[in-house]
Amino acid sequence: MTAGHGGSPIQLLSPDGVRHPHERYDRFLADVDGRVEGADSAALLVSIYEDMVVARRIDAEGTALQRQGQLGLWPPFVGQEAAQIGSAHAIGPDDFIFPSYREIGVAYARGAELPDLVRQWRGNAHSGWDPFAMNMGPSQVVIGAQTLHAVGYAMGVLFDGAETAVVTYFGDGATSQGDVNESMVFAASFQAPVVFFCQNNQWAISEPVGVQAHVPIARRAPGFGISSVRVDGNDVLACLAATREALERARSGNGPSFIEAVTYRMGPHTTADDPTRYRDANELEDWKEKDPIARFEAYLASIGVVDDAVRARAAEKADSVAEAVREATIHMPDPEPESLFEHVYAGPQPVLERQRDHFERYRRGIEGGIGAGAATTAEGGR
């Protein structure tokens, strides 16, 4: 495991926004540090900053929409913008992402259409976006299951001889799941080009991370034969550099990597949860002092990249995006009921086709005034 002194997370930006050189990771930040001829480092830094600001605004709007009954559920990610946006900016367009349900910031940075960010949470579709148009799988609610999909995809990439890399996201709680551990066994055994990106946000719903991990989570990966690093997940530059390094390892045929981004979930686990019932308010205040956006903004201001005009432009863009998300949510047309059966399997599946047939006759029964009970009884429904 690679980490800082005493196992502390690798940090390139201190909480007050001071940039610290790093012998290993500085080479992965040459473009943002202005050391690449022809590269517009200021534009790149501002784009990362704007994405973080917009992502936080999307999160606030999603929470508000859920509270107003427009969404069935919302998984807040406020506080985790550096981990999501920093890693997302490292991932290439041909790489494939397998997220959990919380990577809405990653999806935004990946270029998802705004209505697609909320479609699944409104109960409007199985998935918000076309996975193959985005090279990003649908949000996975089953804890850790997406890591199996990621390793399977990465093994396919390996067998095809492609240069694509795969990134899968999950939380600290998922590392206790069998799926995650099994996926690491396969990834190591086949030297699959996959990056395991763990956002350790300190809480698995109401369980603090210390209950399930008595040592840093990143220490587990070497036991599977996987290189790992522990980074400050509120440091966007550390997240960017560590992800670029891991992707380079994957593409060069040197197998999987594990990144533990130590961050903090400032909000609830989901909008169905109340963290004030299990979390000390002082803990939240302590982490607010490590706010990832304030830290990055302080750094950008110190090097003259951010001023009041840039801040205002980012805020204006964030409000515009939030307004578009709200309008898309409120005016989203209801799906056709039969669409429930679409995109479940790659091809025809007899059990599903039978269910679709029963459902269509059930609907015709209702529309014909027969009634649900008569229709389902006639068809032997149960």
PDB file of C-alpha atoms in Angstrom, residues 115-283:
ATOM      1  CA  PRO A 115     -32.637  14.581 -17.454  1.00  0.00           C
ATOM      2  CA  ASP A 116     -30.743  11.283 -17.347  1.00  0.00           C
ATOM      3  CA  LEU A 117     -29.253  12.195 -13.965  1.00  0.00           C
ATOM      4  CA  VAL A 118     -32.678  12.001 -12.315  1.00  0.00           C
ATOM      5  CA  ARG A 119     -34.628   9.633 -14.552  1.00  0.00           C
ATOM      6  CA  GLN A 120     -33.889   6.521 -12.491  1.00  0.00           C
ATOM      7  CA  TRP A 121     -34.590   8.308  -9.193  1.00  0.00           C
ATOM      8  CA  ARG A 122     -37.974   9.415 -10.474  1.00  0.00           C
ATOM      9  CA  GLY A 123     -38.798   5.781 -11.225  1.00  0.00           C
ATOM     10  CA  ASN A 124     -39.023   6.627 -14.889  1.00  0.00           C
ATOM     11  CA  ALA A 125     -36.538   4.083 -16.256  1.00  0.00           C
ATOM     12  CA  HIS A 126     -34.241   1.240 -15.261  1.00  0.00           C
ATOM     13  CA  SER A 127     -31.249   3.393 -16.114  1.00  0.00           C
ATOM     14  CA  GLY A 128     -30.899   7.087 -16.738  1.00  0.00           C
ATOM     15  CA  TRP A 129     -28.515   6.847 -19.638  1.00  0.00           C
ATOM     16  CA  ASP A 130     -27.492   4.568 -22.476  1.00  0.00           C
ATOM     17  CA  PRO A 131     -24.486   2.715 -21.004  1.00  0.00           C
ATOM     18  CA  PHE A 132     -22.850   2.256 -24.401  1.00  0.00           C
ATOM     19  CA  ALA A 133     -23.310   5.875 -25.443  1.00  0.00           C
ATOM     20  CA  MET A 134     -21.698   6.987 -22.184  1.00  0.00           C
ATOM     21  CA  ASN A 135     -19.287   4.071 -21.670  1.00  0.00           C
ATOM     22  CA  MET A 136     -20.721   4.063 -18.178  1.00  0.00           C
ATOM     23  CA  GLY A 137     -22.948   1.377 -16.705  1.00  0.00           C
ATOM     24  CA  PRO A 138     -26.235   2.186 -14.999  1.00  0.00           C
ATOM     25  CA  SER A 139     -26.352   3.117 -11.329  1.00  0.00           C
ATOM     26  CA  GLN A 140     -26.006  -0.044  -9.268  1.00  0.00           C
ATOM     27  CA  VAL A 141     -28.062  -0.151  -6.072  1.00  0.00           C
ATOM     28  CA  VAL A 142     -27.047  -3.678  -5.055  1.00  0.00           C
ATOM     29  CA  ILE A 143     -24.002  -3.040  -2.885  1.00  0.00           C
ATOM     30  CA  GLY A 144     -20.762  -4.021  -4.612  1.00  0.00           C
ATOM     31  CA  ALA A 145     -22.343  -6.005  -7.461  1.00  0.00           C
ATOM     32  CA  GLN A 146     -20.921  -3.629 -10.065  1.00  0.00           C
ATOM     33  CA  THR A 147     -17.358  -4.684  -9.216  1.00  0.00           C
ATOM     34  CA  LEU A 148     -18.098  -8.147 -10.624  1.00  0.00           C
ATOM     35  CA  HIS A 149     -19.424  -6.583 -13.804  1.00  0.00           C
ATOM     36  CA  ALA A 150     -16.340  -4.397 -14.029  1.00  0.00           C
ATOM     37  CA  VAL A 151     -13.900  -7.268 -13.688  1.00  0.00           C
ATOM     38  CA  GLY A 152     -15.852  -9.372 -16.180  1.00  0.00           C
ATOM     39  CA  TYR A 153     -15.741  -6.498 -18.652  1.00  0.00           C
ATOM     40  CA  ALA A 154     -12.036  -5.961 -17.966  1.00  0.00           C
ATOM     41  CA  MET A 155     -11.305  -9.639 -18.576  1.00  0.00           C
ATOM     42  CA  GLY A 156     -13.107  -9.317 -21.900  1.00  0.00           C
ATOM     43  CA  VAL A 157     -10.961  -6.306 -22.728  1.00  0.00           C
ATOM     44  CA  LEU A 158      -7.889  -8.347 -21.860  1.00  0.00           C
ATOM     45  CA  PHE A 159      -8.915 -11.262 -24.065  1.00  0.00           C
ATOM     46  CA  ASP A 160      -9.730  -8.890 -26.925  1.00  0.00           C
ATOM     47  CA  GLY A 161      -6.335  -7.245 -26.658  1.00  0.00           C
ATOM     48  CA  ALA A 162      -7.872  -3.778 -26.402  1.00  0.00           C
ATOM     49  CA  GLU A 163      -6.262  -0.840 -24.620  1.00  0.00           C
ATOM     50  CA  THR A 164      -9.422   0.128 -22.775  1.00  0.00           C
ATOM     51  CA  ALA A 165      -9.287   0.369 -18.998  1.00  0.00           C
ATOM     52  CA  VAL A 166     -12.178  -0.118 -16.591  1.00  0.00           C
ATOM     53  CA  VAL A 167     -13.004   1.812 -13.428  1.00  0.00           C
ATOM     54  CA  THR A 168     -15.479   0.716 -10.789  1.00  0.00           C
ATOM     55  CA  TYR A 169     -16.704   2.857  -7.890  1.00  0.00           C
ATOM     56  CA  PHE A 170     -17.995   1.697  -4.521  1.00  0.00           C
ATOM     57  CA  GLY A 171     -18.090   2.797  -0.915  1.00  0.00           C
ATOM     58  CA  ASP A 172     -16.341   1.659   2.234  1.00  0.00           C
ATOM     59  CA  GLY A 173     -19.301  -0.508   3.222  1.00  0.00           C
ATOM     60  CA  ALA A 174     -19.083  -2.449  -0.036  1.00  0.00           C
ATOM     61  CA  THR A 175     -15.595  -3.685   0.825  1.00  0.00           C
ATOM     62  CA  SER A 176     -17.209  -6.055   3.335  1.00  0.00           C
ATOM     63  CA  GLN A 177     -19.313  -7.632   0.593  1.00  0.00           C
ATOM     64  CA  GLY A 178     -18.364 -10.958  -0.928  1.00  0.00           C
ATOM     65  CA  ASP A 179     -18.848  -9.579  -4.441  1.00  0.00           C
ATOM     66  CA  VAL A 180     -16.054  -7.031  -3.998  1.00  0.00           C
ATOM     67  CA  ASN A 181     -13.647  -9.580  -2.574  1.00  0.00           C
ATOM     68  CA  GLU A 182     -14.467 -12.139  -5.265  1.00  0.00           C
ATOM     69  CA  SER A 183     -13.974  -9.543  -7.973  1.00  0.00           C
ATOM     70  CA  MET A 184     -10.528  -8.699  -6.600  1.00  0.00           C
ATOM     71  CA  VAL A 185      -9.559 -12.384  -6.685  1.00  0.00           C
ATOM     72  CA  PHE A 186     -10.465 -12.600 -10.369  1.00  0.00           C
ATOM     73  CA  ALA A 187      -8.897  -9.236 -11.192  1.00  0.00           C
ATOM     74  CA  ALA A 188      -5.596 -10.277  -9.645  1.00  0.00           C
ATOM     75  CA  SER A 189      -5.669 -13.794 -11.071  1.00  0.00           C
ATOM     76  CA  PHE A 190      -6.201 -12.543 -14.631  1.00  0.00           C
ATOM     77  CA  GLN A 191      -4.310  -9.245 -14.207  1.00  0.00           C
ATOM     78  CA  ALA A 192      -7.408  -7.508 -15.482  1.00  0.00           C
ATOM     79  CA  PRO A 193      -7.093  -3.827 -16.475  1.00  0.00           C
ATOM     80  CA  VAL A 194      -9.454  -2.546 -13.791  1.00  0.00           C
ATOM     81  CA  VAL A 195      -9.237   0.211 -11.188  1.00  0.00           C
ATOM     82  CA  PHE A 196     -11.138  -0.279  -7.938  1.00  0.00           C
ATOM     83  CA  PHE A 197     -12.035   3.206  -6.697  1.00  0.00           C
ATOM     84  CA  CYS A 198     -13.310   3.124  -3.114  1.00  0.00           C
ATOM     85  CA  GLN A 199     -14.831   6.325  -1.744  1.00  0.00           C
ATOM     86  CA  ASN A 200     -14.369   5.834   1.954  1.00  0.00           C
ATOM     87  CA  ASN A 201     -16.935   8.360   3.148  1.00  0.00           C
ATOM     88  CA  GLN A 202     -16.674   7.106   6.743  1.00  0.00           C
ATOM     89  CA  TRP A 203     -20.201   5.719   7.023  1.00  0.00           C
ATOM     90  CA  ALA A 204     -21.920   2.590   5.697  1.00  0.00           C
ATOM     91  CA  ILE A 205     -25.399   3.997   6.281  1.00  0.00           C
ATOM     92  CA  SER A 206     -25.313   4.222  10.111  1.00  0.00           C
ATOM     93  CA  GLU A 207     -22.173   2.125  10.704  1.00  0.00           C
ATOM     94  CA  PRO A 208     -18.888   3.993  11.081  1.00  0.00           C
ATOM     95  CA  VAL A 209     -16.052   2.633   8.967  1.00  0.00           C
ATOM     96  CA  GLY A 210     -14.066   1.661  12.061  1.00  0.00           C
ATOM     97  CA  VAL A 211     -16.547  -1.112  12.839  1.00  0.00           C
ATOM     98  CA  GLN A 212     -15.694  -3.045   9.684  1.00  0.00           C
ATOM     99  CA  ALA A 213     -12.160  -1.868   9.005  1.00  0.00           C
ATOM    100  CA  HIS A 214      -9.663  -1.822  11.861  1.00  0.00           C
ATOM    101  CA  VAL A 215      -6.861  -0.942   9.454  1.00  0.00           C
ATOM    102  CA  PRO A 216      -6.945   1.313   6.370  1.00  0.00           C
ATOM    103  CA  ILE A 217      -9.103  -0.266   3.678  1.00  0.00           C
ATOM    104  CA  ALA A 218      -6.317   0.161   1.117  1.00  0.00           C
ATOM    105  CA  ARG A 219      -4.268  -2.402   3.046  1.00  0.00           C
ATOM    106  CA  ARG A 220      -6.653  -5.165   2.012  1.00  0.00           C
ATOM    107  CA  ALA A 221      -5.860  -5.021  -1.712  1.00  0.00           C
ATOM    108  CA  PRO A 222      -2.188  -6.150  -1.461  1.00  0.00           C
ATOM    109  CA  GLY A 223      -3.506  -9.321   0.174  1.00  0.00           C
ATOM    110  CA  PHE A 224      -5.124 -10.094  -3.179  1.00  0.00           C
ATOM    111  CA  GLY A 225      -1.952  -9.138  -5.047  1.00  0.00           C
ATOM    112  CA  ILE A 226      -3.290  -5.725  -6.078  1.00  0.00           C
ATOM    113  CA  SER A 227      -1.336  -2.481  -5.802  1.00  0.00           C
ATOM    114  CA  SER A 228      -3.107   0.079  -3.649  1.00  0.00           C
ATOM    115  CA  VAL A 229      -2.860   3.689  -2.619  1.00  0.00           C
ATOM    116  CA  ARG A 230      -4.577   5.708   0.084  1.00  0.00           C
ATOM    117  CA  VAL A 231      -5.253   9.305  -0.974  1.00  0.00           C
ATOM    118  CA  ASP A 232      -6.988  12.312   0.529  1.00  0.00           C
ATOM    119  CA  GLY A 233     -10.392  12.078  -1.124  1.00  0.00           C
ATOM    120  CA  ASN A 234     -11.049  15.772  -0.507  1.00  0.00           C
ATOM    121  CA  ASP A 235      -7.950  16.683  -2.521  1.00  0.00           C
ATOM    122  CA  VAL A 236      -8.991  16.808  -6.158  1.00  0.00           C
ATOM    123  CA  LEU A 237      -5.403  16.838  -7.448  1.00  0.00           C
ATOM    124  CA  ALA A 238      -4.474  13.749  -5.414  1.00  0.00           C
ATOM    125  CA  CYS A 239      -7.541  11.934  -6.762  1.00  0.00           C
ATOM    126  CA  LEU A 240      -6.710  12.995 -10.328  1.00  0.00           C
ATOM    127  CA  ALA A 241      -3.074  11.903 -10.059  1.00  0.00           C
ATOM    128  CA  ALA A 242      -3.763   8.568  -8.351  1.00  0.00           C
ATOM    129  CA  THR A 243      -6.421   7.645 -10.923  1.00  0.00           C
ATOM    130  CA  ARG A 244      -4.155   8.568 -13.819  1.00  0.00           C
ATOM    131  CA  GLU A 245      -1.404   6.388 -12.363  1.00  0.00           C
ATOM    132  CA  ALA A 246      -3.779   3.440 -11.892  1.00  0.00           C
ATOM    133  CA  LEU A 247      -5.125   3.799 -15.431  1.00  0.00           C
ATOM    134  CA  GLU A 248      -1.599   3.900 -16.801  1.00  0.00           C
ATOM    135  CA  ARG A 249      -0.872   0.651 -14.953  1.00  0.00           C
ATOM    136  CA  ALA A 250      -4.016  -0.945 -16.372  1.00  0.00           C
ATOM    137  CA  ARG A 251      -3.336   0.104 -19.951  1.00  0.00           C
ATOM    138  CA  SER A 252       0.296  -1.004 -19.826  1.00  0.00           C
ATOM    139  CA  GLY A 253      -0.656  -4.562 -18.916  1.00  0.00           C
ATOM    140  CA  ASN A 254       0.341  -4.369 -15.280  1.00  0.00           C
ATOM    141  CA  GLY A 255      -3.018  -5.349 -13.899  1.00  0.00           C
ATOM    142  CA  PRO A 256      -5.487  -3.943 -11.400  1.00  0.00           C
ATOM    143  CA  SER A 257      -5.144  -1.165  -8.839  1.00  0.00           C
ATOM    144  CA  PHE A 258      -7.050  -0.162  -5.743  1.00  0.00           C
ATOM    145  CA  ILE A 259      -7.549   3.460  -4.674  1.00  0.00           C
ATOM    146  CA  GLU A 260      -8.958   4.352  -1.272  1.00  0.00           C
ATOM    147  CA  ALA A 261     -10.100   7.973  -1.406  1.00  0.00           C
ATOM    148  CA  VAL A 262     -10.601   9.072   2.196  1.00  0.00           C
ATOM    149  CA  THR A 263     -13.471  11.528   2.139  1.00  0.00           C
ATOM    150  CA  TYR A 264     -16.680  12.297   4.003  1.00  0.00           C
ATOM    151  CA  ARG A 265     -20.398  12.094   3.301  1.00  0.00           C
ATOM    152  CA  MET A 266     -21.713  15.410   4.624  1.00  0.00           C
ATOM    153  CA  GLY A 267     -25.335  14.514   3.966  1.00  0.00           C
ATOM    154  CA  PRO A 268     -27.427  11.442   4.682  1.00  0.00           C
ATOM    155  CA  HIS A 269     -26.812   8.051   3.121  1.00  0.00           C
ATOM    156  CA  THR A 270     -29.949   8.670   1.078  1.00  0.00           C
ATOM    157  CA  THR A 271     -32.900  10.966   1.542  1.00  0.00           C
ATOM    158  CA  ALA A 272     -34.580   8.067   3.391  1.00  0.00           C
ATOM    159  CA  ASP A 273     -31.995   8.387   6.150  1.00  0.00           C
ATOM    160  CA  ASP A 274     -31.466  10.785   9.087  1.00  0.00           C
ATOM    161  CA  PRO A 275     -27.766  11.003  10.055  1.00  0.00           C
ATOM    162  CA  THR A 276     -28.510  13.162  13.100  1.00  0.00           C
ATOM    163  CA  ARG A 277     -29.711   9.976  14.795  1.00  0.00           C
ATOM    164  CA  TYR A 278     -26.325   8.282  14.642  1.00  0.00           C
ATOM    165  CA  ARG A 279     -23.674  10.918  13.871  1.00  0.00           C
ATOM    166  CA  ASP A 280     -22.045  13.456  16.163  1.00  0.00           C
ATOM    167  CA  ALA A 281     -22.615  16.986  14.865  1.00  0.00           C
ATOM    168  CA  ASN A 282     -19.045  17.878  15.824  1.00  0.00           C
ATOM    169  CA  GLU A 283     -17.747  15.322  13.361  1.00  0.00           C
TER     170      GLU A 283
END
